[in-house]
């Protein structure tokens, strides 16, 4: 049994979900910056940036077994929920992929945030 | 009036406090890693790392006017409080300076975390 | 004499310049995302994001006295130069402030990158 | 073909290698901080921290298709080489895993740094 005890598997899954979400948010923000109708993508770009940064620090704290894991996961779940709500409204593939990654990450974070 | 309205001054002060705390935590962690009695500094190094990372992302989100500012400040206040409690127990100058920076940052974050 | 020897003052100045540049880039990117003519600000937003991230990690490595300081400062100088060139073409106050912060940071990094 | 053209596969592999290296470095640093003979692990902890931070920003810049990709990969290859050299000298499993992840990441970065 590792340093995290019985939650070890959940933490591994959450780290993976956070890293996948960072990737999806970065790709979505970059793609939004190249969309012809960028005027409609402002909110998406904003939330992608915040979500990517929060997911990244959450993954790092989980990797190192930080005592802050429950609190940072609560923050991260909120960041993912907001980003998923915005990205889910757009039909671009990158937005839909991002919304899906955000929802998975939110779910993984909620399990550790309790 | 800026994008943050009446809280603009408080946010500026919090950004400054977060950046000062990142600096103090990084310097403290590095100095702890060079202390002869490193065995006693394990907790200090751990908390310095977490606190620096959380303060850094807090500053970034505040700089950009993120909607997550209240939640990330709540997380940051907790990270600072934990680090101040540990560093404050050690007599090294770098630990005392770090504890002071953490306390200031915690106070600045609490004002925005409500 | 500190852990960095004779370059201690230059390193302090570089850390300050990096943190000021992170701040200016974040503020510029956020303001660009609210500009009516966002279509013209795509490059500015992209470079602001990269520059902010690179300046942030440069500051962190300098704070901790990393052996990588010369290499990361070389990278950072390049990131700042590119961002200054783009932001300097726009008349918005936030772009002009960002370009100035980038130029100062580039200069400070060049002194440590040799 | 994606925004990176013919190098798309190499960039994907490099992002994966960077994220695996961040994970290994964080886990190694945390484990080193719990080792009885922490006195011998000082250099390992220092290099793990630097390597994790540099790999993290490298991954982020690659994800977003940054123009800085060649320069940041050159920096990252150097950070990984230094960390692998140190971690490879220690027999702990976490050090050996970290050294292996660093070597893989260095190799992936070298392909993009030319």
Short mmCIF file of C-alpha atoms in Angstrom, two decimals:
data_model
loop_
_atom_site.label_atom_id
_atom_site.label_comp_id
_atom_site.label_asym_id
_atom_site.label_seq_id
_atom_site.Cartn_x
_atom_site.Cartn_y
_atom_site.Cartn_z
CA UNK A 1 0.00 0.00 0.00
CA UNK A 2 1.37 3.38 -1.03
CA UNK A 3 1.58 6.65 0.81
CA UNK A 4 -2.04 7.44 0.08
CA UNK A 5 -3.51 4.24 1.51
CA UNK A 6 -6.84 2.97 0.22
CA UNK A 7 -7.41 5.93 -2.08
CA UNK A 8 -4.33 5.22 -4.13
CA UNK A 9 -6.24 4.09 -7.21
CA UNK A 10 -8.60 7.06 -7.10
CA UNK A 11 -5.67 9.43 -6.87
CA UNK A 12 -3.96 7.84 -9.86
CA UNK A 13 -7.15 8.17 -11.87
CA UNK A 14 -7.53 11.78 -10.81
CA UNK A 15 -3.97 12.63 -11.83
CA UNK A 16 -4.62 11.08 -15.24
CA UNK A 17 -7.89 12.97 -15.59
CA UNK A 18 -6.22 16.25 -14.62
CA UNK A 19 -3.42 15.79 -17.15
CA UNK A 20 -5.90 14.87 -19.89
CA UNK A 21 -7.90 17.96 -19.02
CA UNK A 22 -4.84 20.25 -19.14
CA UNK A 23 -4.12 18.86 -22.60
CA UNK A 24 -7.67 19.31 -23.85
CA UNK A 25 -7.93 22.84 -22.44
CA UNK A 26 -4.63 23.94 -23.99
CA UNK A 27 -5.60 22.48 -27.35
CA UNK A 28 -9.05 24.03 -27.18
CA UNK A 29 -7.71 27.48 -26.27
CA UNK A 30 -5.19 27.38 -29.11
CA UNK A 31 -7.79 26.22 -31.60
CA UNK A 32 -10.28 28.87 -30.41
CA UNK A 33 -7.62 31.52 -31.05
CA UNK A 34 -7.59 30.36 -34.69
CA UNK A 35 -11.35 30.17 -35.21
CA UNK A 36 -12.86 32.62 -37.71
CA UNK A 37 -15.63 33.51 -35.25
CA UNK A 38 -13.24 34.22 -32.38
CA UNK A 39 -15.68 36.81 -31.10
CA UNK A 40 -17.88 33.97 -29.84
CA UNK A 41 -14.98 32.09 -28.25
CA UNK A 42 -13.85 34.67 -25.70
CA UNK A 43 -15.43 32.92 -22.74
CA UNK A 44 -14.15 29.58 -23.89
CA UNK A 45 -10.55 30.84 -24.09
CA UNK A 46 -10.79 32.43 -20.65
CA UNK A 47 -12.14 29.34 -18.97
CA UNK A 48 -9.74 27.03 -20.81
CA UNK A 49 -6.81 28.99 -19.40
CA UNK A 50 -8.09 28.95 -15.84
CA UNK A 51 -9.04 25.29 -16.00
CA UNK A 52 -5.68 24.27 -17.46
CA UNK A 53 -3.78 26.11 -14.73
CA UNK A 54 -5.91 24.72 -11.92
CA UNK A 55 -5.80 21.15 -13.28
CA UNK A 56 -2.03 21.41 -13.63
CA UNK A 57 -1.45 22.43 -10.03
CA UNK A 58 -3.96 19.84 -8.83
CA UNK A 59 -2.08 17.08 -10.65
CA UNK A 60 1.22 18.26 -9.16
CA UNK A 61 -0.11 18.31 -5.61
CA UNK A 62 -1.65 14.86 -6.01
CA UNK A 63 1.58 13.46 -7.47
CA UNK A 64 3.50 14.57 -4.42
CA UNK A 65 0.95 13.38 -1.90
CA UNK A 66 0.16 16.85 -0.60
CA UNK A 67 -2.04 17.35 2.45
CA UNK A 68 -3.95 19.92 0.41
CA UNK A 69 -5.35 17.30 -1.95
CA UNK A 70 -8.99 17.51 -0.85
CA UNK A 71 -9.08 21.31 -1.02
CA UNK A 72 -7.35 21.59 -4.37
CA UNK A 73 -9.61 18.92 -5.83
CA UNK A 74 -12.65 20.91 -4.71
CA UNK A 75 -11.30 23.98 -6.49
CA UNK A 76 -10.48 21.92 -9.57
CA UNK A 77 -13.94 20.36 -9.74
CA UNK A 78 -15.43 23.85 -9.84
CA UNK A 79 -13.02 25.03 -12.53
CA UNK A 80 -13.80 21.97 -14.65
CA UNK A 81 -17.55 22.37 -14.23
CA UNK A 82 -17.43 25.99 -15.39
CA UNK A 83 -15.25 25.16 -18.38
CA UNK A 84 -17.40 22.18 -19.38
CA UNK A 85 -20.55 24.32 -19.26
CA UNK A 86 -19.04 26.88 -21.62
CA UNK A 87 -17.21 24.55 -24.00
CA UNK A 88 -20.20 22.23 -24.19
CA UNK A 89 -22.19 25.01 -25.87
CA UNK A 90 -19.90 25.13 -28.91
CA UNK A 91 -19.98 22.64 -31.77
CA UNK A 92 -16.27 22.64 -32.59
CA UNK A 93 -14.63 19.27 -32.08
CA UNK A 94 -12.00 20.81 -29.82
CA UNK A 95 -14.70 22.32 -27.63
CA UNK A 96 -16.63 19.06 -27.39
CA UNK A 97 -13.47 17.11 -26.56
CA UNK A 98 -12.57 19.70 -23.95
CA UNK A 99 -16.02 19.60 -22.37
CA UNK A 100 -15.79 15.82 -22.11
CA UNK A 101 -12.31 15.95 -20.52
CA UNK A 102 -13.56 18.58 -18.07
CA UNK A 103 -16.53 16.45 -17.05
CA UNK A 104 -14.32 13.42 -16.45
CA UNK A 105 -11.88 15.49 -14.44
CA UNK A 106 -14.66 17.07 -12.41
CA UNK A 107 -15.99 13.62 -11.55
CA UNK A 108 -12.54 12.34 -10.55
CA UNK A 109 -11.92 15.42 -8.41
CA UNK A 110 -15.30 15.19 -6.65
CA UNK A 111 -14.36 11.73 -5.37
CA UNK A 112 -11.32 13.17 -3.62
CA UNK A 113 -12.82 16.48 -2.57
CA UNK A 114 -15.32 15.16 -0.06
CA UNK B 1 -12.69 51.78 -12.02
CA UNK B 2 -10.99 48.62 -13.26
CA UNK B 3 -12.39 45.24 -14.12
CA UNK B 4 -12.55 44.21 -10.50
CA UNK B 5 -14.56 47.21 -9.22
CA UNK B 6 -14.26 48.24 -5.58
CA UNK B 7 -11.96 45.38 -4.65
CA UNK B 8 -9.25 46.47 -7.04
CA UNK B 9 -6.86 47.63 -4.32
CA UNK B 10 -7.34 44.48 -2.26
CA UNK B 11 -6.63 42.35 -5.30
CA UNK B 12 -3.43 44.26 -6.08
CA UNK B 13 -2.28 43.79 -2.50
CA UNK B 14 -3.11 40.11 -2.62
CA UNK B 15 -1.15 39.62 -5.85
CA UNK B 16 1.85 41.31 -4.24
CA UNK B 17 1.51 39.18 -1.11
CA UNK B 18 1.26 35.99 -3.16
CA UNK B 19 4.38 36.84 -5.18
CA UNK B 20 6.31 37.73 -2.03
CA UNK B 21 5.21 34.43 -0.52
CA UNK B 22 6.29 32.42 -3.58
CA UNK B 23 9.70 34.07 -3.29
CA UNK B 24 10.04 33.42 0.44
CA UNK B 25 8.91 29.80 0.10
CA UNK B 26 11.32 29.08 -2.75
CA UNK B 27 14.20 30.65 -0.84
CA UNK B 28 13.28 28.81 2.34
CA UNK B 29 13.02 25.44 0.59
CA UNK B 30 16.39 25.92 -1.08
CA UNK B 31 18.03 27.02 2.14
CA UNK B 32 16.47 24.12 4.06
CA UNK B 33 17.98 21.74 1.51
CA UNK B 34 21.41 23.13 2.51
CA UNK B 35 20.91 23.03 6.26
CA UNK B 36 23.16 20.63 8.22
CA UNK B 37 20.13 19.38 10.18
CA UNK B 38 18.05 18.69 7.08
CA UNK B 39 16.40 15.83 8.94
CA UNK B 40 14.37 18.40 10.90
CA UNK B 41 13.44 20.41 7.82
CA UNK B 42 11.49 17.75 5.91
CA UNK B 43 8.08 19.17 6.76
CA UNK B 44 9.25 22.68 6.03
CA UNK B 45 10.47 21.73 2.55
CA UNK B 46 7.23 19.90 1.77
CA UNK B 47 5.02 22.78 2.84
CA UNK B 48 7.21 25.38 1.14
CA UNK B 49 6.77 23.57 -2.16
CA UNK B 50 3.00 23.30 -1.87
CA UNK B 51 2.63 26.86 -0.67
CA UNK B 52 4.79 28.25 -3.46
CA UNK B 53 2.80 26.41 -6.13
CA UNK B 54 -0.56 27.44 -4.71
CA UNK B 55 0.49 31.08 -4.24
CA UNK B 56 1.81 31.16 -7.80
CA UNK B 57 -1.44 29.97 -9.37
CA UNK B 58 -3.43 32.26 -7.09
CA UNK B 59 -1.44 35.27 -8.26
CA UNK B 60 -1.92 34.28 -11.90
CA UNK B 61 -5.69 33.89 -11.55
CA UNK B 62 -5.97 37.23 -9.75
CA UNK B 63 -3.85 38.98 -12.38
CA UNK B 64 -6.21 37.84 -15.10
CA UNK B 65 -9.40 38.65 -13.22
CA UNK B 66 -10.57 35.04 -13.02
CA UNK B 67 -14.02 34.18 -11.73
CA UNK B 68 -12.32 31.59 -9.52
CA UNK B 69 -10.63 34.23 -7.39
CA UNK B 70 -12.61 33.65 -4.19
CA UNK B 71 -12.16 29.87 -4.29
CA UNK B 72 -8.46 29.95 -5.11
CA UNK B 73 -7.86 32.52 -2.36
CA UNK B 74 -9.55 30.22 0.13
CA UNK B 75 -7.23 27.39 -0.90
CA UNK B 76 -4.23 29.69 -0.75
CA UNK B 77 -5.07 30.97 2.72
CA UNK B 78 -5.07 27.38 3.96
CA UNK B 79 -1.78 26.58 2.27
CA UNK B 80 -0.18 29.69 3.78
CA UNK B 81 -1.51 28.95 7.24
CA UNK B 82 -0.06 25.44 7.20
CA UNK B 83 3.31 26.64 5.94
CA UNK B 84 3.48 29.49 8.46
CA UNK B 85 2.73 27.10 11.32
CA UNK B 86 5.60 24.82 10.33
CA UNK B 87 8.17 27.43 9.34
CA UNK B 88 7.40 29.51 12.41
CA UNK B 89 8.75 26.70 14.60
CA UNK B 90 12.26 26.96 13.17
CA UNK B 91 14.79 29.60 14.15
CA UNK B 92 16.52 29.96 10.79
CA UNK B 93 16.17 33.41 9.30
CA UNK B 94 14.80 31.95 6.07
CA UNK B 95 12.13 30.08 8.00
CA UNK B 96 11.14 33.15 10.00
CA UNK B 97 10.99 35.30 6.87
CA UNK B 98 8.91 32.64 5.15
CA UNK B 99 6.50 32.35 8.07
CA UNK B 100 6.00 36.11 8.02
CA UNK B 101 5.37 36.17 4.26
CA UNK B 102 2.90 33.31 4.64
CA UNK B 103 0.99 35.12 7.37
CA UNK B 104 0.72 38.27 5.27
CA UNK B 105 -0.42 36.28 2.28
CA UNK B 106 -2.95 34.35 4.32
CA UNK B 107 -4.42 37.62 5.59
CA UNK B 108 -4.61 39.12 2.10
CA UNK B 109 -6.26 35.97 0.74
CA UNK B 110 -8.81 35.80 3.55
CA UNK B 111 -10.10 39.25 2.54
CA UNK B 112 -10.89 37.95 -0.94
CA UNK B 113 -12.00 34.46 0.01
CA UNK B 114 -15.22 35.36 1.79
CA UNK C 1 27.61 37.17 0.02
CA UNK C 2 24.58 35.04 -0.85
CA UNK C 3 24.32 31.73 -2.60
CA UNK C 4 24.68 33.37 -5.99
CA UNK C 5 27.88 35.31 -5.29
CA UNK C 6 28.62 38.47 -7.22
CA UNK C 7 25.54 38.19 -9.42
CA UNK C 8 23.16 38.39 -6.50
CA UNK C 9 21.89 41.88 -7.36
CA UNK C 10 21.39 41.01 -11.03
CA UNK C 11 19.42 37.93 -10.08
CA UNK C 12 17.17 39.93 -7.74
CA UNK C 13 16.53 42.43 -10.50
CA UNK C 14 15.78 39.65 -12.96
CA UNK C 15 13.30 38.00 -10.60
CA UNK C 16 11.52 41.36 -10.19
CA UNK C 17 11.49 41.90 -13.96
CA UNK C 18 10.10 38.42 -14.56
CA UNK C 19 7.31 38.88 -12.03
CA UNK C 20 6.42 42.29 -13.46
CA UNK C 21 6.34 40.72 -16.91
CA UNK C 22 4.07 37.87 -15.80
CA UNK C 23 1.69 40.46 -14.39
CA UNK C 24 1.74 42.64 -17.51
CA UNK C 25 1.25 39.64 -19.82
CA UNK C 26 -1.67 38.28 -17.82
CA UNK C 27 -3.34 41.68 -17.71
CA UNK C 28 -2.72 42.23 -21.43
CA UNK C 29 -4.12 38.82 -22.39
CA UNK C 30 -7.24 39.36 -20.30
CA UNK C 31 -7.76 42.86 -21.70
CA UNK C 32 -7.20 41.62 -25.27
CA UNK C 33 -9.93 39.03 -24.70
CA UNK C 34 -12.32 41.92 -23.98
CA UNK C 35 -11.32 44.16 -26.88
CA UNK C 36 -13.97 44.81 -29.55
CA UNK C 37 -11.44 44.09 -32.31
CA UNK C 38 -10.33 40.77 -30.80
CA UNK C 39 -9.68 39.50 -34.33
CA UNK C 40 -6.51 41.64 -34.41
CA UNK C 41 -5.35 40.52 -30.97
CA UNK C 42 -4.95 36.79 -31.61
CA UNK C 43 -1.17 36.91 -31.84
CA UNK C 44 -0.94 39.13 -28.82
CA UNK C 45 -2.97 36.73 -26.68
CA UNK C 46 -0.91 33.75 -27.83
CA UNK C 47 2.40 35.41 -27.08
CA UNK C 48 1.19 36.84 -23.77
CA UNK C 49 0.34 33.32 -22.60
CA UNK C 50 3.69 31.84 -23.60
CA UNK C 51 5.64 34.75 -22.19
CA UNK C 52 3.78 34.67 -18.88
CA UNK C 53 4.41 30.95 -18.45
CA UNK C 54 8.09 31.20 -19.34
CA UNK C 55 8.67 34.25 -17.12
CA UNK C 56 6.93 32.48 -14.25
CA UNK C 57 9.14 29.40 -14.40
CA UNK C 58 12.23 31.58 -14.88
CA UNK C 59 11.43 33.52 -11.73
CA UNK C 60 10.89 30.31 -9.77
CA UNK C 61 14.20 28.80 -10.88
CA UNK C 62 16.07 32.00 -10.07
CA UNK C 63 14.44 32.24 -6.63
CA UNK C 64 15.69 28.79 -5.75
CA UNK C 65 19.19 29.28 -7.13
CA UNK C 66 18.83 26.62 -9.82
CA UNK C 67 21.82 25.54 -11.89
CA UNK C 68 19.61 26.01 -14.95
CA UNK C 69 19.48 29.78 -14.51
CA UNK C 70 21.53 30.72 -17.58
CA UNK C 71 19.61 28.42 -19.91
CA UNK C 72 16.18 29.41 -18.66
CA UNK C 73 17.10 33.09 -18.89
CA UNK C 74 18.10 32.59 -22.53
CA UNK C 75 14.71 31.03 -23.26
CA UNK C 76 12.95 33.79 -21.36
CA UNK C 77 14.77 36.55 -23.22
CA UNK C 78 13.54 35.07 -26.49
CA UNK C 79 9.97 34.76 -25.25
CA UNK C 80 10.01 38.37 -24.05
CA UNK C 81 11.47 39.66 -27.32
CA UNK C 82 8.76 37.97 -29.36
CA UNK C 83 5.99 39.24 -27.10
CA UNK C 84 7.38 42.79 -27.06
CA UNK C 85 7.56 42.83 -30.86
CA UNK C 86 3.90 41.87 -31.18
CA UNK C 87 2.44 43.92 -28.29
CA UNK C 88 4.46 46.96 -29.32
CA UNK C 89 2.47 47.12 -32.57
CA UNK C 90 -0.82 47.75 -30.78
CA UNK C 91 -1.89 51.10 -29.35
CA UNK C 92 -3.86 49.80 -26.38
CA UNK C 93 -2.40 50.91 -23.07
CA UNK C 94 -2.26 47.32 -21.86
CA UNK C 95 -0.27 46.32 -24.94
CA UNK C 96 2.16 49.19 -24.55
CA UNK C 97 2.65 48.43 -20.86
CA UNK C 98 3.18 44.78 -21.69
CA UNK C 99 5.73 45.56 -24.40
CA UNK C 100 7.67 47.74 -21.97
CA UNK C 101 7.66 45.05 -19.26
CA UNK C 102 8.80 42.48 -21.82
CA UNK C 103 11.69 44.66 -22.95
CA UNK C 104 12.85 45.20 -19.36
CA UNK C 105 12.61 41.49 -18.65
CA UNK C 106 14.45 40.61 -21.84
CA UNK C 107 17.28 42.95 -20.86
CA UNK C 108 17.50 41.53 -17.34
CA UNK C 109 17.50 37.97 -18.66
CA UNK C 110 20.20 38.70 -21.23
CA UNK C 111 22.57 39.72 -18.42
CA UNK C 112 22.21 36.28 -16.85
CA UNK C 113 22.00 34.24 -20.03
CA UNK C 114 25.56 34.73 -21.25
CA UNK D 1 -2.66 16.69 -40.55
CA UNK D 2 -2.70 18.86 -37.43
CA UNK D 3 -1.30 22.28 -36.73
CA UNK D 4 2.20 20.87 -36.31
CA UNK D 5 2.46 19.11 -39.69
CA UNK D 6 4.81 16.20 -40.07
CA UNK D 7 6.13 16.41 -36.53
CA UNK D 8 2.74 15.84 -34.98
CA UNK D 9 3.53 12.33 -33.75
CA UNK D 10 6.88 13.38 -32.27
CA UNK D 11 5.21 16.22 -30.42
CA UNK D 12 2.54 13.92 -28.98
CA UNK D 13 5.24 11.55 -27.78
CA UNK D 14 7.19 14.40 -26.27
CA UNK D 15 4.15 15.69 -24.38
CA UNK D 16 3.58 12.20 -23.00
CA UNK D 17 7.24 11.88 -22.01
CA UNK D 18 7.19 15.27 -20.30
CA UNK D 19 4.07 14.44 -18.30
CA UNK D 20 5.50 11.06 -17.29
CA UNK D 21 8.67 12.83 -16.20
CA UNK D 22 6.81 15.42 -14.14
CA UNK D 23 5.05 12.54 -12.39
CA UNK D 24 8.25 10.59 -11.74
CA UNK D 25 10.10 13.67 -10.49
CA UNK D 26 7.31 14.67 -8.11
CA UNK D 27 7.06 11.14 -6.74
CA UNK D 28 10.83 10.87 -6.39
CA UNK D 29 11.14 14.20 -4.60
CA UNK D 30 8.37 13.29 -2.18
CA UNK D 31 9.86 9.87 -1.53
CA UNK D 32 13.35 11.35 -1.05
CA UNK D 33 11.90 13.67 1.59
CA UNK D 34 10.82 10.56 3.52
CA UNK D 35 14.06 8.60 3.17
CA UNK D 36 16.00 7.90 6.40
CA UNK D 37 19.25 8.99 4.72
CA UNK D 38 17.82 12.28 3.46
CA UNK D 39 21.27 13.83 3.83
CA UNK D 40 22.33 11.97 0.66
CA UNK D 41 19.21 12.96 -1.27
CA UNK D 42 19.63 16.75 -1.26
CA UNK D 43 20.83 16.95 -4.85
CA UNK D 44 18.16 14.55 -6.00
CA UNK D 45 15.39 16.65 -4.44
CA UNK D 46 16.79 19.86 -5.95
CA UNK D 47 17.04 18.42 -9.45
CA UNK D 48 13.66 16.70 -9.23
CA UNK D 49 12.03 20.06 -8.50
CA UNK D 50 13.72 21.86 -11.37
CA UNK D 51 13.10 19.04 -13.79
CA UNK D 52 9.43 18.76 -12.86
CA UNK D 53 8.88 22.49 -13.35
CA UNK D 54 10.70 22.60 -16.68
CA UNK D 55 8.96 19.47 -18.01
CA UNK D 56 5.61 20.90 -16.97
CA UNK D 57 6.06 24.16 -18.87
CA UNK D 58 7.49 22.28 -21.84
CA UNK D 59 4.41 20.07 -22.02
CA UNK D 60 2.12 23.11 -21.82
CA UNK D 61 3.91 24.96 -24.62
CA UNK D 62 3.87 21.86 -26.83
CA UNK D 63 0.16 21.28 -26.17
CA UNK D 64 -0.63 24.76 -27.38
CA UNK D 65 1.61 24.64 -30.44
CA UNK D 66 3.89 27.42 -29.22
CA UNK D 67 6.56 28.87 -31.50
CA UNK D 68 8.98 28.40 -28.59
CA UNK D 69 8.84 24.63 -28.81
CA UNK D 70 12.39 24.04 -30.06
CA UNK D 71 13.95 26.32 -27.45
CA UNK D 72 11.96 24.99 -24.53
CA UNK D 73 12.71 21.40 -25.59
CA UNK D 74 16.43 22.21 -25.58
CA UNK D 75 16.14 23.55 -22.03
CA UNK D 76 14.09 20.53 -20.99
CA UNK D 77 16.57 18.04 -22.44
CA UNK D 78 19.29 19.63 -20.31
CA UNK D 79 17.16 19.57 -17.17
CA UNK D 80 16.30 15.91 -17.74
CA UNK D 81 19.93 14.94 -18.39
CA UNK D 82 21.07 16.54 -15.12
CA UNK D 83 18.29 14.91 -13.13
CA UNK D 84 18.88 11.48 -14.70
CA UNK D 85 22.60 11.69 -13.89
CA UNK D 86 21.88 12.36 -10.22
CA UNK D 87 18.91 10.04 -9.70
CA UNK D 88 20.66 7.23 -11.56
CA UNK D 89 23.29 7.12 -8.81
CA UNK D 90 20.80 6.11 -6.14
CA UNK D 91 19.40 2.63 -5.69
CA UNK D 92 15.94 3.56 -4.49
CA UNK D 93 13.21 2.38 -6.84
CA UNK D 94 11.79 5.89 -7.05
CA UNK D 95 15.20 7.23 -8.10
CA UNK D 96 15.67 4.55 -10.74
CA UNK D 97 12.17 5.10 -12.12
CA UNK D 98 12.81 8.82 -12.19
CA UNK D 99 16.13 8.43 -13.97
CA UNK D 100 14.46 6.26 -16.61
CA UNK D 101 11.63 8.77 -17.13
CA UNK D 102 14.19 11.58 -17.41
CA UNK D 103 16.19 9.71 -20.04
CA UNK D 104 13.09 9.05 -22.12
CA UNK D 105 12.03 12.66 -21.85
CA UNK D 106 15.49 13.90 -22.74
CA UNK D 107 15.46 11.74 -25.87
CA UNK D 108 12.01 12.94 -26.91
CA UNK D 109 12.99 16.58 -26.34
CA UNK D 110 16.22 16.23 -28.31
CA UNK D 111 14.21 15.23 -31.39
CA UNK D 112 12.31 18.51 -31.24
CA UNK D 113 15.16 20.72 -30.10
CA UNK D 114 17.30 20.55 -33.22
#
